[in-house]
XYZ file of C-alpha atoms in Angstrom:
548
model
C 3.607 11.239 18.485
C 4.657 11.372 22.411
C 6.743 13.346 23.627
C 10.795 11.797 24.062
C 11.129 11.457 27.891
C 13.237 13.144 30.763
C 13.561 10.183 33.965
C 15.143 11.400 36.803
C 15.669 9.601 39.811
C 16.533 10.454 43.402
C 15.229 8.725 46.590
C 15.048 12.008 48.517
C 11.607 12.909 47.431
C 12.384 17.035 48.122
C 15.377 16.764 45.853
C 13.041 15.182 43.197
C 10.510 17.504 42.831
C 13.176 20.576 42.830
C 14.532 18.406 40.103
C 11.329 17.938 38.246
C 9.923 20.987 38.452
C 13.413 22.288 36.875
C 13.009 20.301 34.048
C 9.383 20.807 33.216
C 10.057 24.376 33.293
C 12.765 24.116 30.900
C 11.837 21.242 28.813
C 8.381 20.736 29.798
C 7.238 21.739 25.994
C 9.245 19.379 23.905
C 9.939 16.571 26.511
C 7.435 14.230 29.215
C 9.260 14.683 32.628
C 8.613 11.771 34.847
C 10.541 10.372 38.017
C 11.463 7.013 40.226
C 12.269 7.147 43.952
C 14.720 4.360 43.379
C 16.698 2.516 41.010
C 15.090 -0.395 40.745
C 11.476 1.450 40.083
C 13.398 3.277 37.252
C 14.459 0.412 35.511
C 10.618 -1.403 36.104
C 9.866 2.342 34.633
C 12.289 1.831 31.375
C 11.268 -1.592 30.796
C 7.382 -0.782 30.549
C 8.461 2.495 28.296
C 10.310 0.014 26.017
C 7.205 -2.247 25.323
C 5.558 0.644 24.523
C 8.169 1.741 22.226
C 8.740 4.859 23.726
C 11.812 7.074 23.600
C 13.657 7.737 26.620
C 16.061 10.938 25.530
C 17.917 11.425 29.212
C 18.463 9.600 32.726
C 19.384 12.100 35.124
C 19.634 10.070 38.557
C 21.392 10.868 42.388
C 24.249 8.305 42.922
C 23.780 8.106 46.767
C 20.756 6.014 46.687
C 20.238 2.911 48.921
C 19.567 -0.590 46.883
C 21.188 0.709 43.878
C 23.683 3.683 43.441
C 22.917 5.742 40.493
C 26.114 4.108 38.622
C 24.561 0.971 38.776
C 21.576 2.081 37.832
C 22.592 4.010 34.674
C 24.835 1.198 33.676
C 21.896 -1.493 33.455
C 19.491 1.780 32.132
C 22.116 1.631 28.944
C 20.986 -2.053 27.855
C 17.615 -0.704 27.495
C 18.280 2.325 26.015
C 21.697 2.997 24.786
C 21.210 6.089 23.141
C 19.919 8.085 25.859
C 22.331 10.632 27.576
C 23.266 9.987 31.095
C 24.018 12.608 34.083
C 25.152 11.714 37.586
C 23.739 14.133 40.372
C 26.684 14.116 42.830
C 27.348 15.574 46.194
C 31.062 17.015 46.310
C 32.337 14.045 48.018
C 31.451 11.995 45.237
C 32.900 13.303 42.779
C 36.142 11.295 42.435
C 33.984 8.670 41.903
C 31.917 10.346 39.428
C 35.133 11.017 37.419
C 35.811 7.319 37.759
C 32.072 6.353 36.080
C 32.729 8.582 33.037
C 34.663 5.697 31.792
C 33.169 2.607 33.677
C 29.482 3.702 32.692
C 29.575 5.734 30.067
C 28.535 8.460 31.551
C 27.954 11.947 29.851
C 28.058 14.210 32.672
C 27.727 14.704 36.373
C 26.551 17.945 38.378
C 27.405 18.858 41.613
C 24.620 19.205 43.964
C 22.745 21.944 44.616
C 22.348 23.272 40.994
C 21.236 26.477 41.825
C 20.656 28.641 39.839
C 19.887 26.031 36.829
C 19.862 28.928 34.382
C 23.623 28.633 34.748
C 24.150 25.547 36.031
C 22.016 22.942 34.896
C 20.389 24.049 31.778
C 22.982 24.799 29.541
C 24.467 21.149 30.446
C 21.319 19.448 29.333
C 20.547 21.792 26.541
C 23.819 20.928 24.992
C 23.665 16.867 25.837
C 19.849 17.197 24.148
C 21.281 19.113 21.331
C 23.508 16.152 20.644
C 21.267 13.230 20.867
C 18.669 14.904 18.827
C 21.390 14.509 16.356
C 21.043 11.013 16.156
C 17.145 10.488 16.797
C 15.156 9.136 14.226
C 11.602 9.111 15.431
C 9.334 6.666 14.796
C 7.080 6.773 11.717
C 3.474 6.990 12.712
C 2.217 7.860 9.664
C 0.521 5.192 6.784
C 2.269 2.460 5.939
C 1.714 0.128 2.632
C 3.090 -3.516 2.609
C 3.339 -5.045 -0.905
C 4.978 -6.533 -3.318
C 6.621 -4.178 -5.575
C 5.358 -6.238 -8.972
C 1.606 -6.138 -7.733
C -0.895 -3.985 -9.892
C -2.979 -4.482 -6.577
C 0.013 -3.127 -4.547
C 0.741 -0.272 -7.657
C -3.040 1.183 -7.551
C -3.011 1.790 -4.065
C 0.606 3.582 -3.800
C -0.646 5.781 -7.202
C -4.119 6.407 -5.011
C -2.115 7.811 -2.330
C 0.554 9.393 -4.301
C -2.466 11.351 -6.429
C -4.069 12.420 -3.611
C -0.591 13.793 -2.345
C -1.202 11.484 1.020
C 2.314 10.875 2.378
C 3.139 7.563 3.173
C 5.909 4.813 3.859
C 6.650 1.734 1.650
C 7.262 -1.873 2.517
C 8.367 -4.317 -0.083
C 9.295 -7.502 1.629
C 11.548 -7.888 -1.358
C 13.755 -4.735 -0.220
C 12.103 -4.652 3.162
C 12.458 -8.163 5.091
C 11.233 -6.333 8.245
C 8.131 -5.698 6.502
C 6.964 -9.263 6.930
C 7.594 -9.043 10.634
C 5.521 -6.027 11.130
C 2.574 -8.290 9.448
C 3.256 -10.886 12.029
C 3.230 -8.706 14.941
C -0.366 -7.142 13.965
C -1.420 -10.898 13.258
C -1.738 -10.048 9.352
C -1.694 -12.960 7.019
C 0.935 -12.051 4.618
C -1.694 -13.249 1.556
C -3.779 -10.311 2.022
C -1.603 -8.057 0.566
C -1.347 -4.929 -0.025
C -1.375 -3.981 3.431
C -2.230 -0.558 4.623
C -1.405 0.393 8.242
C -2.785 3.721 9.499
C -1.405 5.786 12.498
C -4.198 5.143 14.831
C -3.964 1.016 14.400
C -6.176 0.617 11.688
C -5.498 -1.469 9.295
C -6.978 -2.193 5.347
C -6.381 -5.612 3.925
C -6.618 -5.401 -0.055
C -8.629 -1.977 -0.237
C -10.823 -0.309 -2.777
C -10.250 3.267 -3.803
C -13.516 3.609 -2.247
C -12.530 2.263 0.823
C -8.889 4.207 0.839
C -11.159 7.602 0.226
C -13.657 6.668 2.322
C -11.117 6.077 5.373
C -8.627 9.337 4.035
C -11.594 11.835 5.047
C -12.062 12.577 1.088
C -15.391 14.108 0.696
C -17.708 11.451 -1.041
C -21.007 13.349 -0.621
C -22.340 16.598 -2.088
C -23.261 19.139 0.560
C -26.168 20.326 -1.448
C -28.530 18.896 -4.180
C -28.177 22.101 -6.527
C -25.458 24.386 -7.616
C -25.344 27.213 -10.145
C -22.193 25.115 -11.392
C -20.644 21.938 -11.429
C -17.241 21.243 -13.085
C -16.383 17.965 -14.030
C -12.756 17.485 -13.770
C -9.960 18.898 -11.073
C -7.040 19.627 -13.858
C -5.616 22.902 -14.764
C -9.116 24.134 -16.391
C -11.569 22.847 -13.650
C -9.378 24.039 -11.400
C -9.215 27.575 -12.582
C -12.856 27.389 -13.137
C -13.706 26.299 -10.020
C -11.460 29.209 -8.535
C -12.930 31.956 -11.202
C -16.589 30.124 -10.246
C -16.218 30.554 -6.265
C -15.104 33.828 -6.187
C -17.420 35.283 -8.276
C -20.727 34.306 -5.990
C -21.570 30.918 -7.776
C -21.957 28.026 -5.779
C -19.408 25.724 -7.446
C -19.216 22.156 -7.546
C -16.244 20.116 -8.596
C -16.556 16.598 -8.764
C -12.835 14.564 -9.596
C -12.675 10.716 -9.561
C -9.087 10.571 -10.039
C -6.915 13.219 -9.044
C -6.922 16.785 -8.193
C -4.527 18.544 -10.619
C -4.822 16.052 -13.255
C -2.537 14.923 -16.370
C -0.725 17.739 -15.435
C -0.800 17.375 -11.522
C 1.518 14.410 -12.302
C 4.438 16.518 -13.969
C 7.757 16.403 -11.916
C 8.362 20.035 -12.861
C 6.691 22.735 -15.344
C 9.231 25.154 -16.110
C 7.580 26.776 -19.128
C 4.672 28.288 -16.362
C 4.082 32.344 -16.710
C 5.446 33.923 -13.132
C 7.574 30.951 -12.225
C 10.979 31.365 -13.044
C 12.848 28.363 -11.315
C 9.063 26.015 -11.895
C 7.376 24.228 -10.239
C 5.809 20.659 -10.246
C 2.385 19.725 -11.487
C 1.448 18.550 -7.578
C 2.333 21.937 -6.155
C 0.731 23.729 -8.686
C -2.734 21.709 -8.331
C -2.223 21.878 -4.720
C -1.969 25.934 -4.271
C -5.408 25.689 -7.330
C -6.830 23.294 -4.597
C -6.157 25.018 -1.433
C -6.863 28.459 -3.522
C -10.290 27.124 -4.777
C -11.968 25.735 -1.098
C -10.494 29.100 0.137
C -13.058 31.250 -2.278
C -15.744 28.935 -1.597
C -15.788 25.981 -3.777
C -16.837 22.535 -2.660
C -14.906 19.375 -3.863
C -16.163 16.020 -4.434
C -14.295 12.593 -4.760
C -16.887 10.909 -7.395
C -16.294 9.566 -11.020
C -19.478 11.369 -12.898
C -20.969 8.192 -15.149
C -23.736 10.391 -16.783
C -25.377 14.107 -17.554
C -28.721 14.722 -18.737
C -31.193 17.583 -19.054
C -34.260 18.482 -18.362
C -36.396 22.003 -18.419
C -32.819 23.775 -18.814
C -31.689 21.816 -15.350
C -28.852 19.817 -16.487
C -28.873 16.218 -13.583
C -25.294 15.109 -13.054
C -24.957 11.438 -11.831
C -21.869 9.957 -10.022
C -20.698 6.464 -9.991
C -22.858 5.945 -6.263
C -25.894 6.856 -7.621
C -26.104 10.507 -6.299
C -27.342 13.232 -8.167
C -27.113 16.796 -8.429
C -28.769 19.299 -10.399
C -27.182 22.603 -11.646
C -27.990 25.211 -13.753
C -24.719 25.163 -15.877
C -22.170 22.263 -16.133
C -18.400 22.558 -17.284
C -16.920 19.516 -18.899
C -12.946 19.752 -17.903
C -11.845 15.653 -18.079
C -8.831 16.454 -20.069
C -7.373 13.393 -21.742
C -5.550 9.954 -20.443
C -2.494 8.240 -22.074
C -3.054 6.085 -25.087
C -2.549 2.484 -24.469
C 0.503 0.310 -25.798
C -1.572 -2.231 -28.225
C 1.093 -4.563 -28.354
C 0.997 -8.656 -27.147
C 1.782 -8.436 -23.129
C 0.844 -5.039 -22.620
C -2.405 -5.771 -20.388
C -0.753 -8.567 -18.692
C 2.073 -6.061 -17.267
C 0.065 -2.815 -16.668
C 0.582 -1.956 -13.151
C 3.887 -4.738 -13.269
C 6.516 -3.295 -14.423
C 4.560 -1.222 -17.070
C 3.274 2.157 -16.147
C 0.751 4.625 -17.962
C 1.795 8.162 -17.210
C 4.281 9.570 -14.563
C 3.933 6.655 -11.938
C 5.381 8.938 -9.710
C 5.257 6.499 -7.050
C 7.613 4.522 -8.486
C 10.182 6.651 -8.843
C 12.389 5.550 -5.530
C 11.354 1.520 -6.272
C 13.598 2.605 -9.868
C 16.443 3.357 -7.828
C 20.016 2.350 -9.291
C 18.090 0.495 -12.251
C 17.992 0.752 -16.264
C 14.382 2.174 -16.993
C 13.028 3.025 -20.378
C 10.195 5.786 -21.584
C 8.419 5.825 -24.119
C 7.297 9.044 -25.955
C 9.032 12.370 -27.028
C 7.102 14.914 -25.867
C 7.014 17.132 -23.194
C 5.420 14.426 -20.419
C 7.802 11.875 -21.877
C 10.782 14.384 -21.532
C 9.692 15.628 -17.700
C 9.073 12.161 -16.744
C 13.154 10.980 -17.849
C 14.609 14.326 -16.159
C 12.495 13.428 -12.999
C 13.408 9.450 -12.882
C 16.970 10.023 -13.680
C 17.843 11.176 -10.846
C 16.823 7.981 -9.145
C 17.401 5.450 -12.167
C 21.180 4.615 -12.691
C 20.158 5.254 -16.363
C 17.220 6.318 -18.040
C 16.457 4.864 -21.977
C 14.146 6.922 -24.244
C 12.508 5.447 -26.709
C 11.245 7.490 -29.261
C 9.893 6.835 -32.635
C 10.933 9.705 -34.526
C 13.412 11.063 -36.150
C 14.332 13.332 -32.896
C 12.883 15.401 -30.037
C 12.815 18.579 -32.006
C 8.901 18.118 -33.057
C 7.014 17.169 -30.340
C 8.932 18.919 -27.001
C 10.400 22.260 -26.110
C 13.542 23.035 -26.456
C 13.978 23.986 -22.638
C 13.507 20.125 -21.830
C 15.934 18.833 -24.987
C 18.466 20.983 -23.631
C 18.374 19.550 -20.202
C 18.298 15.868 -21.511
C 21.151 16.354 -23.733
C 22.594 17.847 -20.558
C 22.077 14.571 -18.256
C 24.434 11.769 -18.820
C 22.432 9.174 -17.681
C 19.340 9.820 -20.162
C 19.963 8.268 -23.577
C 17.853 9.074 -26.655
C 17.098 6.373 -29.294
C 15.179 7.532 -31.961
C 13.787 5.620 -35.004
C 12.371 3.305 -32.014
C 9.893 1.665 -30.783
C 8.380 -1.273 -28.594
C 6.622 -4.435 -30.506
C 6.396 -6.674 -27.657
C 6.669 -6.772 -23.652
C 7.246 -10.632 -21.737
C 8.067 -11.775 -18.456
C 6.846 -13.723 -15.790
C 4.932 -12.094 -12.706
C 6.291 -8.815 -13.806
C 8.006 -7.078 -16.905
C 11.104 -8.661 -17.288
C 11.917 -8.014 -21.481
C 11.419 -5.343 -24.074
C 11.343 -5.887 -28.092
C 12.091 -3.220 -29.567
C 12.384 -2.819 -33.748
C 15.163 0.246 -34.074
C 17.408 1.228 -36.909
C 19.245 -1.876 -36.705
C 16.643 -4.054 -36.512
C 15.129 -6.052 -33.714
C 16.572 -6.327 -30.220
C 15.609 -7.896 -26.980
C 16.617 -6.105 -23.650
C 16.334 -6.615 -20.379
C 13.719 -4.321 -18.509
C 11.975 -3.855 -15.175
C 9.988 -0.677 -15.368
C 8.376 0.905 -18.836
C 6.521 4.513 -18.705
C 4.656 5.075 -21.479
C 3.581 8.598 -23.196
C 2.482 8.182 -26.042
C -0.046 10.070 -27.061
C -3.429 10.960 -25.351
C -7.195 10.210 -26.121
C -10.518 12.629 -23.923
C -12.280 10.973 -21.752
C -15.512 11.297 -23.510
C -17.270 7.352 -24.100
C -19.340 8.338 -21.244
C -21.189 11.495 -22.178
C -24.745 11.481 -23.930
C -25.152 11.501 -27.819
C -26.705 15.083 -27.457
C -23.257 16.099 -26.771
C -21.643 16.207 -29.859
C -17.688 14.724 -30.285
C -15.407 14.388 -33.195
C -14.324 11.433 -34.354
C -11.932 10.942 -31.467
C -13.893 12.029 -29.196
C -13.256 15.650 -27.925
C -15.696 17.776 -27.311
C -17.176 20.143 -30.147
C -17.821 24.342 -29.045
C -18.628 27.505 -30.015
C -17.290 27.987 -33.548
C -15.935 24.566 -34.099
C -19.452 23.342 -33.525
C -21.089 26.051 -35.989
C -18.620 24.612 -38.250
C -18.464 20.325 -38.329
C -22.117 19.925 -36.606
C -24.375 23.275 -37.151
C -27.434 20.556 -37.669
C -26.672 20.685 -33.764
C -27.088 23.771 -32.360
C -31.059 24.364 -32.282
C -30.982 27.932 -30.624
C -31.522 30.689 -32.745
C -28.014 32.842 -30.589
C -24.852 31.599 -31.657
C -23.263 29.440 -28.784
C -20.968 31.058 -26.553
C -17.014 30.394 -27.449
C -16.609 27.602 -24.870
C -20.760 26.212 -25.219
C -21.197 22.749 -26.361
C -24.113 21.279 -28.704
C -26.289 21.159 -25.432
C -27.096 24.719 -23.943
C -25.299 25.445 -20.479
C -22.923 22.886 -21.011
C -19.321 24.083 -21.243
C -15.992 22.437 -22.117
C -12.483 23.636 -20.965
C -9.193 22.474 -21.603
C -7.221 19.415 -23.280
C -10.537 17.722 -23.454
C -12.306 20.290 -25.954
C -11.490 19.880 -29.757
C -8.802 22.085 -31.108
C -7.547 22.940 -28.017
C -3.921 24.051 -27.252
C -2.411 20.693 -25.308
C -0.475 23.483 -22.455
C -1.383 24.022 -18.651
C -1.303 27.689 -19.187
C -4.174 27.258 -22.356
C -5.974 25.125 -20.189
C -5.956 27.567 -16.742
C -6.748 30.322 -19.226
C -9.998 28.272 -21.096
C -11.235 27.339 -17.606
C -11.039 31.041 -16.038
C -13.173 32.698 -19.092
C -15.317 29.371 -19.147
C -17.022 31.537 -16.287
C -17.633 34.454 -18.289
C -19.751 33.195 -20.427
C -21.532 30.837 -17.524
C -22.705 34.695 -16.386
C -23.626 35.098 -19.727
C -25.619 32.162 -19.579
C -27.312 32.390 -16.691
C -28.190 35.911 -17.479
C -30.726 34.822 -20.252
C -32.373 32.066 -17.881
């Protein structure tokens, strides 16, 4: 972003460079110094700053100059930029009439001439007139900027892209935003191609892809090597702590995420039930420090959805959704699980409009002073409702049991029975969702019957299934698909397990294949379980690779 600017003027060109040079030395590192010789050529000087949008933060200009006294000039300066602070450089025998432009001009100060030393009597002027208007500046935002329309499941994946990828940006509903439409214009954008996404540097994406978004945020879409001792598939709590664990211990680690780092749980607005954090912490800080902790000890991350595994002479080949393969000697399954769907008539129609799957995060501010209702009662359900009420003017959960008591801890019942805007119906549940372009009513079948409501924005929790249609056969699955290891396997499928060893705790029907976290069967459904399965998931990959 450029620097705010410093104009002084002064048609004595000695005086002007003793004044510029005072400045720079001063101010040089937070502010552009630049100078006129005359009034008129500072006002051609503010006018050209002002198409550029630039910020002018002071005027410092003589008053004796011919043309256009310094009054005059800081009086038509003001139309262009009436925030800036305004001095008067006077000579003593203008000073009367420097009192006298206080009022006329506006004027914030005047200094005698010469204003030697500055230390004393210049700089503390200035420093306390800068002090003051950086009160009041609100820079411009340079950073990305999404234009959509808030019911849009185009406009919706795009703001969750960035928000998962914890890539800060600025949004612009037309509906709340009417300016947002006029910053189309102005870049020539045909409002139709929305969702919008404006980038610092003038580029602009009409409609994107997540592969574009990635492809344009820098995210690393290409292995650096064709083979690794280990790739983990999967950046939640248990990859992550693999990949960590992996690294640090000499293996070249791989893992691939086609979602987002940090996972299910990256999406949490606060854990508070983590070992060593006493006041918690959200799931985005948590994957972020597991990120940044991870690429520190060596691990490489890649932004690919993994469509297949297979095996061959003990190699195990793990293909992305591109077509790019590696090979490794030992592969980690850590997918977790994703949030049940709502099978009820509307649901599909809405998802994305007014009906969210998970946290939605990004939604959280577009919720503000509105009635919003979650489904689910357990922990996820109970994090999301702390977390949206405090933007929601009341938050509706909608649970079907009898109460919380089963399914969440007790830390997060206390706080929602401690919230007076979060209001717990149990014995409830939702039968039907209508509207017209977005979500607009709720059925719901509750102790009293069935009721209609009003509704904008539904989160639902309810429940969660592994991400498992896409592995081989060879890989054996219970009946809902997570991931059968170590004794569980001996157990339900010992027909599997050819090898005459026993597999190792975390091994999976296929020999150097390895499951950690929510996604493996029996599994404790807790971040801590899941850091904990994907830090001795190594372990036994030295194990492993020790009999190769």
């Amino acid at each position: 972003m450029p620097k705010p600017i410093l104009l002084a003027i002064d048609d004595d060109v000695s005086v002007l460079e003793a004044v510029v040079q005072d400045l720079r030395r001063h101010y040089g590192q937070h502010y552009r110094i630049i100078r006129a010789v005359s009034g008129d050529a500072a006002l051609e000087t503010c006018r050209q700053l002002k198409e550029r949008e630039e910020t002018v933060a002071l005027f410092l200009s003589d008053q004796r100059m011919p043309g256009m006294s310094g009054v005059e000039f800081l009086q038509q300066a003001m139309a262009l930029y009436p925030d800036a602070k305004r001095v008067l450089l006077t000579a003593y025998a203008d000073t009367e009439a420097a009192i006298r432009a206080i009022n006329a001009a506006k004027i914030h100060y005047y200094l005698n001439k010469p204003w030697d030393p500055p230390e004393v009597k210049l700089y503390p002027v200035l420093d306390d007139l800068l002090e003051s208007w950086k009160q009041g500046y609100r820079p411009a935002y340079e950073g990305i900027q999404v234009v959509g329309m808030r019911w849009s499941a185009a406009d919706y994946q795009v703001r969750d892209f960035l928000a998962r990828h914890r890539v800060e940006y600025k949004w612009l509903s037309p509906e709340q935003t009417p300016e947002a439409l006029e910053l189309l214009k102005k870049r020539g954008i045909d409002d139709t191609k929305m969702p919008v996404v404006l980038f610092g540097d003038g580029s602009v994406l009409l409609q994107p892809t997540e592969q574009e978004m990635a492809a344009k945020l820098g995210l690393p879409m290409q292995a650096r090597q064709e083979f690794y001792d280990v790739v983990v598939i999967g950046a939640g709590p248990a990859g992550l702590a693999a990949g960590v664990y992996g690294a640090s211990e000499g293996l070249r680690t791989l893992i691939v995420e086609g979602e987002s780092v940090g996972g299910q749980a990256g999406s949490s607005s606060k854990i508070e039930n983590y070992l060593g954090f006493p006041q918690g912490l959200s799931g985005e800080e948590l994957a972020k420090r597991a990120y940044i902790q991870a690429q520190r000890l060596g691990a490489e991350f890649l932004t690919q959805r993994v469509t297949s595994i297979r095996t061959e002479n003990k190699y195990h080949i793990v293909q992305m959704a591109d077509g790019q393969e590696v090979i490794c000697h030992v592969c980690l399954i850590a997918t977790g699980v994703s949030y049940c769907m709502l099978d009820i008539p509307g649901a599909d129609r809405f998802s994305g409009a007014g009906m969210y799957y998970g946290a939605a995060l990004s939604e959280a501010r577009g919720c503000a002073d509105e009635e919003i209702y979650v489904v689910g009662g357990a922990n996820s359900a109970g994090q999301a409702a702390m977390h949206f009420s405090r933007y929601a003017s009341k938050v509706r959960m909608l649970v079907r049991g009898e109460s919380l008591t089963k399914s969440m801890s007790k830390y997060l019942i206390d706080q929602i029975e401690a919230t007076p805007n979060i209001v717990v119906e149990t014995g409830t549940e939702v039968v039907s969702v209508s509207g017209d372009s977005h979500l607009e009513c709720l059925t719901l079948k509750t102790p009293r019957g069935e009721e209609t409501r009003h509704a904008n924005s539904l989160f639902v929790f309810i429940g969660a299934a592994p991400k498992t249609d896409w592995l081989p056969d060879s890989i054996v699955c219970d009946n809902k698909g997570f991931i059968l290891a170590g004794p569980d396997l001996k157990v339900r499928a010992a027909q599997a397990w050819t090898l005459d060893r026993d597999p190792h705790l975390l091994e999976t029907s296929v020999p150097g294949i390895f499951v950690a976290g929510d996604v493996r069967f029996n599994s404790v459904k807790r971040c801590a379980s899941a850091v904990g399965e994907g830090s001795i998931a190594i372990q036994f990959v030295h194990q492993y690779l020790a009999t190769l």
